PDB file of C-alpha atoms in Angstrom:
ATOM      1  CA  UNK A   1    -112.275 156.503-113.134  1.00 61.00           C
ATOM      2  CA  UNK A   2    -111.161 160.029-114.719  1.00 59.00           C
ATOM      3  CA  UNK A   3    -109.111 161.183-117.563  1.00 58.00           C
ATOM      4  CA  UNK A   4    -106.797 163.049-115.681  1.00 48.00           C
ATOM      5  CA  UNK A   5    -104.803 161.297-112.397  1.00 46.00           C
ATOM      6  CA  UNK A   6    -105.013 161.900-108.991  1.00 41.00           C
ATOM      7  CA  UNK A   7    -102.944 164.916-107.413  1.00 40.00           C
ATOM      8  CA  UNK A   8    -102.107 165.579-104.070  1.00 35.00           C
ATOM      9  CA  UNK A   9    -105.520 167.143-103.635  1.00 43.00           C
ATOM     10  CA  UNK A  10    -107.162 163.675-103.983  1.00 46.00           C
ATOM     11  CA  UNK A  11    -110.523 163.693-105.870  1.00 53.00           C
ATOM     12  CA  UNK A  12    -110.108 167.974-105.805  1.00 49.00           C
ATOM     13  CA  UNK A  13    -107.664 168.417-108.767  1.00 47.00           C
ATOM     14  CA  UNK A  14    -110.337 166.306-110.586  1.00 50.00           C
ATOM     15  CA  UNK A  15    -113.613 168.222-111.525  1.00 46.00           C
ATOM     16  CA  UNK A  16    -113.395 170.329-114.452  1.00 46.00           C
ATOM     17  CA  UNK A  17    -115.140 174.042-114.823  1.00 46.00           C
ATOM     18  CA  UNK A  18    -118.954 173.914-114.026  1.00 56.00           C
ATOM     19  CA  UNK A  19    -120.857 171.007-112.873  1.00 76.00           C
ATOM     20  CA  UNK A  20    -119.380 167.715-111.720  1.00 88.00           C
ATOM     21  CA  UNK A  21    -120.555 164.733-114.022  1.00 94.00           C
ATOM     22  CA  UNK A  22    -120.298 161.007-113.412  1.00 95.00           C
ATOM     23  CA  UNK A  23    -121.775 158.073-115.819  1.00 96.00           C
ATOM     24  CA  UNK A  24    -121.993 155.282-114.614  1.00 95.00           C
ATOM     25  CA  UNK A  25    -122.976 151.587-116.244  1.00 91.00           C
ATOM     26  CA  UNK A  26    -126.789 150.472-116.109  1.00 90.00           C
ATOM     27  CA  UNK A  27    -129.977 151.834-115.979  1.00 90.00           C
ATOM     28  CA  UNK A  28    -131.593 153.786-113.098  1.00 89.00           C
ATOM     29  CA  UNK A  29    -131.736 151.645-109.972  1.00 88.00           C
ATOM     30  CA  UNK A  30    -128.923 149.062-111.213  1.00 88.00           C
ATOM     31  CA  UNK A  31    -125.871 148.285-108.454  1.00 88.00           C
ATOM     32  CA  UNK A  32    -123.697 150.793-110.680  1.00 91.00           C
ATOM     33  CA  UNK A  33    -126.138 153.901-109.562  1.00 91.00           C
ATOM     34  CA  UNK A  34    -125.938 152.593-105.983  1.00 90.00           C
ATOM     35  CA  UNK A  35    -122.123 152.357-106.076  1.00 92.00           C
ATOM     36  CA  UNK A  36    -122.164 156.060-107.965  1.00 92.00           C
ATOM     37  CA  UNK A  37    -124.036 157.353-105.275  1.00 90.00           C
ATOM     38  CA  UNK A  38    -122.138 155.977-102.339  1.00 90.00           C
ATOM     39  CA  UNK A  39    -118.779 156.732-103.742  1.00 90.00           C
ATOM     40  CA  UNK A  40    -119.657 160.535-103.986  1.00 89.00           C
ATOM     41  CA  UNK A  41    -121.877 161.077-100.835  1.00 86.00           C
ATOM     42  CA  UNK A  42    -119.118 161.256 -98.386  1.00 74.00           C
ATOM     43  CA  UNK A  43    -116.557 163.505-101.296  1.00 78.00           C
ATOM     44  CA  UNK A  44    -117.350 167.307-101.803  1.00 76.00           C
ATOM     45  CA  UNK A  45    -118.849 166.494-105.006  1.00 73.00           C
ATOM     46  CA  UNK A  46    -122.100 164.853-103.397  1.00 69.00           C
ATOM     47  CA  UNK A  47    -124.382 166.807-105.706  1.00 79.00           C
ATOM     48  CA  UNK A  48    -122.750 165.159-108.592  1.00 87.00           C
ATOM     49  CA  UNK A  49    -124.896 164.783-111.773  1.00 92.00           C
ATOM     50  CA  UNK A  50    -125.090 161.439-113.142  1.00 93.00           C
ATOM     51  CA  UNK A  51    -125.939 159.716-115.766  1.00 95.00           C
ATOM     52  CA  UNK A  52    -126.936 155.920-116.843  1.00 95.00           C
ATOM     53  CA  UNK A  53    -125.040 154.257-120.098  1.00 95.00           C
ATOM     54  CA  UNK A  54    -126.434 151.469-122.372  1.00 91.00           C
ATOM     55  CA  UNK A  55    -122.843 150.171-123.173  1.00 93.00           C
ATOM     56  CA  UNK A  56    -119.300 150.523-122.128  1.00 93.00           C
ATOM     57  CA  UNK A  57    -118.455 152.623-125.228  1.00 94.00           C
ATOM     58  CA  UNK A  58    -121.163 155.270-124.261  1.00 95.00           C
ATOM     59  CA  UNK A  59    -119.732 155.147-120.527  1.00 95.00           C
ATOM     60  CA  UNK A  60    -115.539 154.929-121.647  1.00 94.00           C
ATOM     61  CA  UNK A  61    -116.801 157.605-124.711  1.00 95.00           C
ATOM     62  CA  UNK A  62    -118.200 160.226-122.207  1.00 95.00           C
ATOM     63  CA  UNK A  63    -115.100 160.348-120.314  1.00 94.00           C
ATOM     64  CA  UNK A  64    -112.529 160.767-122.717  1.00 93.00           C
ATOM     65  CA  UNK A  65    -114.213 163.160-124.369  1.00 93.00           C
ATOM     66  CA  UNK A  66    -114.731 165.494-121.295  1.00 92.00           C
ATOM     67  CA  UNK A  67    -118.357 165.353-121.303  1.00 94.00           C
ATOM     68  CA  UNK A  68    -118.082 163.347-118.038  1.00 95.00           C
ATOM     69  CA  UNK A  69    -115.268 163.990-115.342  1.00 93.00           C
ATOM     70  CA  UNK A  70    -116.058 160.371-113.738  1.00 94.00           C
ATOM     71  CA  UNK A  71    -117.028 156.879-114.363  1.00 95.00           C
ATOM     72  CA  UNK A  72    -117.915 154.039-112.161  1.00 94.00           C
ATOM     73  CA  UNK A  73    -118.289 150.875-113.453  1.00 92.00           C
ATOM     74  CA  UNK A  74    -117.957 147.171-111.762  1.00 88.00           C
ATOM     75  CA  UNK A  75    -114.947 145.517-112.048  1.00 85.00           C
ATOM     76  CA  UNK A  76    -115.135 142.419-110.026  1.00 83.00           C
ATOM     77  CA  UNK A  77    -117.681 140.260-108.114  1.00 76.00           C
ATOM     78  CA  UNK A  78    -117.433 138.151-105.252  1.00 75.00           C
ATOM     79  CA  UNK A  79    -119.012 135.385-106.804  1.00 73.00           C
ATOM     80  CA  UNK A  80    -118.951 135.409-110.553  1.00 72.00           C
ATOM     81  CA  UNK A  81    -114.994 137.026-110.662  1.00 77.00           C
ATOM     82  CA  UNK A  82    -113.582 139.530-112.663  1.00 79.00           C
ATOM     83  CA  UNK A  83    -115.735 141.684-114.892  1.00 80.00           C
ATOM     84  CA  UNK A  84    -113.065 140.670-118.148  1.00 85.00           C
ATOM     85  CA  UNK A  85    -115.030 143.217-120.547  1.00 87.00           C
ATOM     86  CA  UNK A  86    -114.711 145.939-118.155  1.00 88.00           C
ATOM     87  CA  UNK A  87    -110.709 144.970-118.122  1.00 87.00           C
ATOM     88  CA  UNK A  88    -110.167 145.048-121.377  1.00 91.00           C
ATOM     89  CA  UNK A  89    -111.812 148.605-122.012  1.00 91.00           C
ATOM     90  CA  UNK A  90    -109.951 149.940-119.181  1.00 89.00           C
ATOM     91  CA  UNK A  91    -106.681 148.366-121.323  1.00 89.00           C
ATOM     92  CA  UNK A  92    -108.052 150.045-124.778  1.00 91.00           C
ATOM     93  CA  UNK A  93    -108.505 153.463-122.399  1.00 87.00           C
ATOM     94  CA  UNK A  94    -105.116 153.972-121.139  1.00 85.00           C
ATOM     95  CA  UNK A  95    -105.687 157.504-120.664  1.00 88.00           C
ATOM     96  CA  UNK A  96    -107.968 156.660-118.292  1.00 89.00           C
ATOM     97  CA  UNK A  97    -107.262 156.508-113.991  1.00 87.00           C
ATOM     98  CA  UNK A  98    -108.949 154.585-111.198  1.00 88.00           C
ATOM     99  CA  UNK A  99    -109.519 157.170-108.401  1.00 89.00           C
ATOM    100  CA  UNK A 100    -111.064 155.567-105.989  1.00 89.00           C
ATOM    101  CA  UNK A 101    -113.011 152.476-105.175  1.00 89.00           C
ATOM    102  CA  UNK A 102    -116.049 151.634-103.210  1.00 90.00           C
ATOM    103  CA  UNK A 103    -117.825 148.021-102.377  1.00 89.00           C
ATOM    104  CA  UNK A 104    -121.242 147.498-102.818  1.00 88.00           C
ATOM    105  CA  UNK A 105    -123.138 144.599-101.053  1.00 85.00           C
ATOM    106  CA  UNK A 106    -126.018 143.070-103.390  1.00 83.00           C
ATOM    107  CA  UNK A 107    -128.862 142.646-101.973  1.00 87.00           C
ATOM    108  CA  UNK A 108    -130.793 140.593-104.145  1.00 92.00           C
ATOM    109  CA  UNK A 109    -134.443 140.687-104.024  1.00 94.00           C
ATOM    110  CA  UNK A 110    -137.108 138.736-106.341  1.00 96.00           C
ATOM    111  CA  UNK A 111    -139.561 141.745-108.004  1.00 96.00           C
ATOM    112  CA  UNK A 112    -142.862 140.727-109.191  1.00 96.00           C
ATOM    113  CA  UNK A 113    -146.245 142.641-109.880  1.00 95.00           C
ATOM    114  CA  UNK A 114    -148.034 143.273-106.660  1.00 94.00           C
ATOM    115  CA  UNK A 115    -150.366 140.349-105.166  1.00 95.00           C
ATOM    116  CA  UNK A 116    -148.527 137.938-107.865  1.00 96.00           C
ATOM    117  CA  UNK A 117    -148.100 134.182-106.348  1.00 94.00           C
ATOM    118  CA  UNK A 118    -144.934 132.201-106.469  1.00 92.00           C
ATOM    119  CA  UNK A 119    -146.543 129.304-108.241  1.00 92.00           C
ATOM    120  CA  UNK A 120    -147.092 131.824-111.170  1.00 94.00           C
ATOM    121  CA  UNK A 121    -144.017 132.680-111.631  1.00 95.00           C
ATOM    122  CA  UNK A 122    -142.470 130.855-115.252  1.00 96.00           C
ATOM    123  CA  UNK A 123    -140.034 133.222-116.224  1.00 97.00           C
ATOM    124  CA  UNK A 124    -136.950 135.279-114.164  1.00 98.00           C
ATOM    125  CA  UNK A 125    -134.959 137.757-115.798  1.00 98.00           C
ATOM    126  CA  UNK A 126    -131.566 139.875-114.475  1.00 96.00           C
ATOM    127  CA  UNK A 127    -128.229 140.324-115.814  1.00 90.00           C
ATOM    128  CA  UNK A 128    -126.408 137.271-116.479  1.00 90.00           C
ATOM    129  CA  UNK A 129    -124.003 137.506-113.746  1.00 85.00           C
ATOM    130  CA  UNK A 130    -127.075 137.657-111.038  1.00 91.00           C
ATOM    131  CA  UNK A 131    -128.910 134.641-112.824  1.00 94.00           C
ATOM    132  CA  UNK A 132    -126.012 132.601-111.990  1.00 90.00           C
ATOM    133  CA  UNK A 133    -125.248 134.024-108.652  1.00 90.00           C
ATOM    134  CA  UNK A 134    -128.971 133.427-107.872  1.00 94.00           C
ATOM    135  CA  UNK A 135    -129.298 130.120-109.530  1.00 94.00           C
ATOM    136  CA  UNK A 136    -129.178 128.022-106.182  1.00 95.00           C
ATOM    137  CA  UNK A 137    -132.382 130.520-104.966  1.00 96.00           C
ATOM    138  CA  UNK A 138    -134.021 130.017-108.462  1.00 97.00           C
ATOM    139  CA  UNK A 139    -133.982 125.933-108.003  1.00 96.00           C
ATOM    140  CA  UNK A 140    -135.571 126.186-104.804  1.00 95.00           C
ATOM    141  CA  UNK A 141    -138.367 127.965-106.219  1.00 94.00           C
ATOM    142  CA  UNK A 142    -138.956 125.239-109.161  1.00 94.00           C
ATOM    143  CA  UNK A 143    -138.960 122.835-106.269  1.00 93.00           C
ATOM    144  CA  UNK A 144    -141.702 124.700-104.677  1.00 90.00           C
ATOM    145  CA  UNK A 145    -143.511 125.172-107.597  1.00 87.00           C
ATOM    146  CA  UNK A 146    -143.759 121.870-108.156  1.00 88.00           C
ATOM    147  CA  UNK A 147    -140.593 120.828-110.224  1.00 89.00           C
ATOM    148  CA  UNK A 148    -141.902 123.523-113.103  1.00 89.00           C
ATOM    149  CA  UNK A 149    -138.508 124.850-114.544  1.00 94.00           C
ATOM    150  CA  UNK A 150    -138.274 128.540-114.641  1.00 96.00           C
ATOM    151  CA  UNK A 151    -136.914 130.202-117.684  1.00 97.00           C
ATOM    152  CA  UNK A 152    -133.747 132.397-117.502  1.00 98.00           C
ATOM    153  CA  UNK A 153    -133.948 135.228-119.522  1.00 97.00           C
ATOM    154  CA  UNK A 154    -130.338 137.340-119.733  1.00 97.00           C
ATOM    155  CA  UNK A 155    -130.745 140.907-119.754  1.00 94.00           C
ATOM    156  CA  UNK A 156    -128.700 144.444-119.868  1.00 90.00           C
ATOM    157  CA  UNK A 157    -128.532 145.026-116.780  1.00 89.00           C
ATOM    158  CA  UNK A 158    -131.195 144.099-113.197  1.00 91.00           C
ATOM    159  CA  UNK A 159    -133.035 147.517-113.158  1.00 91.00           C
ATOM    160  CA  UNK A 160    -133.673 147.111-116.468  1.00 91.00           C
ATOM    161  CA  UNK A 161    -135.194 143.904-115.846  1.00 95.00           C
ATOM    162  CA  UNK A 162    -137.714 145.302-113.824  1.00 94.00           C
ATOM    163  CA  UNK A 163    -138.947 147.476-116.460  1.00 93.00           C
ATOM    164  CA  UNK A 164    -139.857 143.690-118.028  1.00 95.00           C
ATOM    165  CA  UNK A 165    -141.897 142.233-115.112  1.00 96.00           C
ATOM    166  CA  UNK A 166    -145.434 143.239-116.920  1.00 96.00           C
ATOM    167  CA  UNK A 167    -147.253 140.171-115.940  1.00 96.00           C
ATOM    168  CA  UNK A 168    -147.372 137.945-112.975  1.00 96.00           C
ATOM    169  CA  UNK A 169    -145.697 135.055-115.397  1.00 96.00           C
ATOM    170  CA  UNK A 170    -142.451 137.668-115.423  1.00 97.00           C
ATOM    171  CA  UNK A 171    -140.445 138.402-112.146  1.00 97.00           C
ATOM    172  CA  UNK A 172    -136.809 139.914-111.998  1.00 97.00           C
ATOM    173  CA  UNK A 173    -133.711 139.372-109.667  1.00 96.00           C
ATOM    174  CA  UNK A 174    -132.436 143.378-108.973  1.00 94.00           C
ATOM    175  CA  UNK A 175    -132.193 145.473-106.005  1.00 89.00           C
ATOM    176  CA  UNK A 176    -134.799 146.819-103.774  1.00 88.00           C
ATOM    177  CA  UNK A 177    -134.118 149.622-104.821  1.00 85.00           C
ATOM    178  CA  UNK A 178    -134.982 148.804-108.834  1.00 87.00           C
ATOM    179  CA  UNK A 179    -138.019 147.102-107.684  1.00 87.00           C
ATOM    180  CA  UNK A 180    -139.522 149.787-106.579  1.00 84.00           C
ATOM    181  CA  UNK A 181    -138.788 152.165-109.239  1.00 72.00           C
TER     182      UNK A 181
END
């Protein structure tokens, strides 16, 4: 998203003077930097700088005051639905325009410590929306292991999850490319 609307010139009559910023929502590694990057590596503005957010007021803050030209957050998921907190910023930003769109497919991968074993697993942590998108993956394993129920720990965002994993007790549900971050 931008503050200013699309023109003839597409994404062009975007950028302001000097470098091209995007923040985007989530820590380093989440699905948000993986959509950032693949919505700007095939525009002119592939050297983009970006930026992570802690919250949607940081992210929606940065672009209406013109310290970011571009946003990208998620919006809707295939299997948990509309993103409804997302929506209603976008409603409280008016000034605000969706430029472009781009889909990511999650590839969701279980990160532990190396040479940690399955049966030592007790707790799994990821954003809530990939807990319960995962949750049918995350029974099997308590079957393996036994019937021992695994604990669900909500966090900020998957990448930031994997920052958590600091035992072979803790794994997280992110993308390949947070686990090995």
């Amino acid at each position: 998203m931008s503050k200013r609307g699309r023109d003839d010139k597409g994404l062009a009559g975007l950028a302001g003077s000097g470098g091209t910023k995007c923040i985007y929502y989530g820590s380093a590694g989440a699905f948000a930097d993986q959509a950032t990057t693949q919505f700007f590596a095939n525009s002119k503005y592939a050297s983009v700088e970006t930026q992570p957010s802690a919250s949607l007021d940081e992210l929606f803050g940065a672009v209406t005051s013109g310290s970011c030209q571009f946003a990208v957050v998620p919006l809707e998921n295939s299997v948990s639905g509309m993103l409804q907190n997302v929506l209603l910023k976008l409603i409280e930003n008016s000034s605000l325009h969706i430029v472009g769109e781009t889909i990511v497919a999650e590839e969701h991968c279980l990160c532990v410590q190396p040479g940690t074993k399955q049966e030592a697993i007790r707790t799994v942590m990821s954003h809530p929306h990939l807990l319960m998108q995962t949750d049918k993956f995350l029974c099997g394993l308590e079957a393996a292991n036994g019937g021992n129920r695994l604990h669900r720990l909500p966090t900020f965002d998957s990448a930031g999850a994997c920052a958590l994993v600091d035992a072979p007790s803790k794994a997280a549900i992110a993308s390949r490319r947070a686990g090995s971050a």
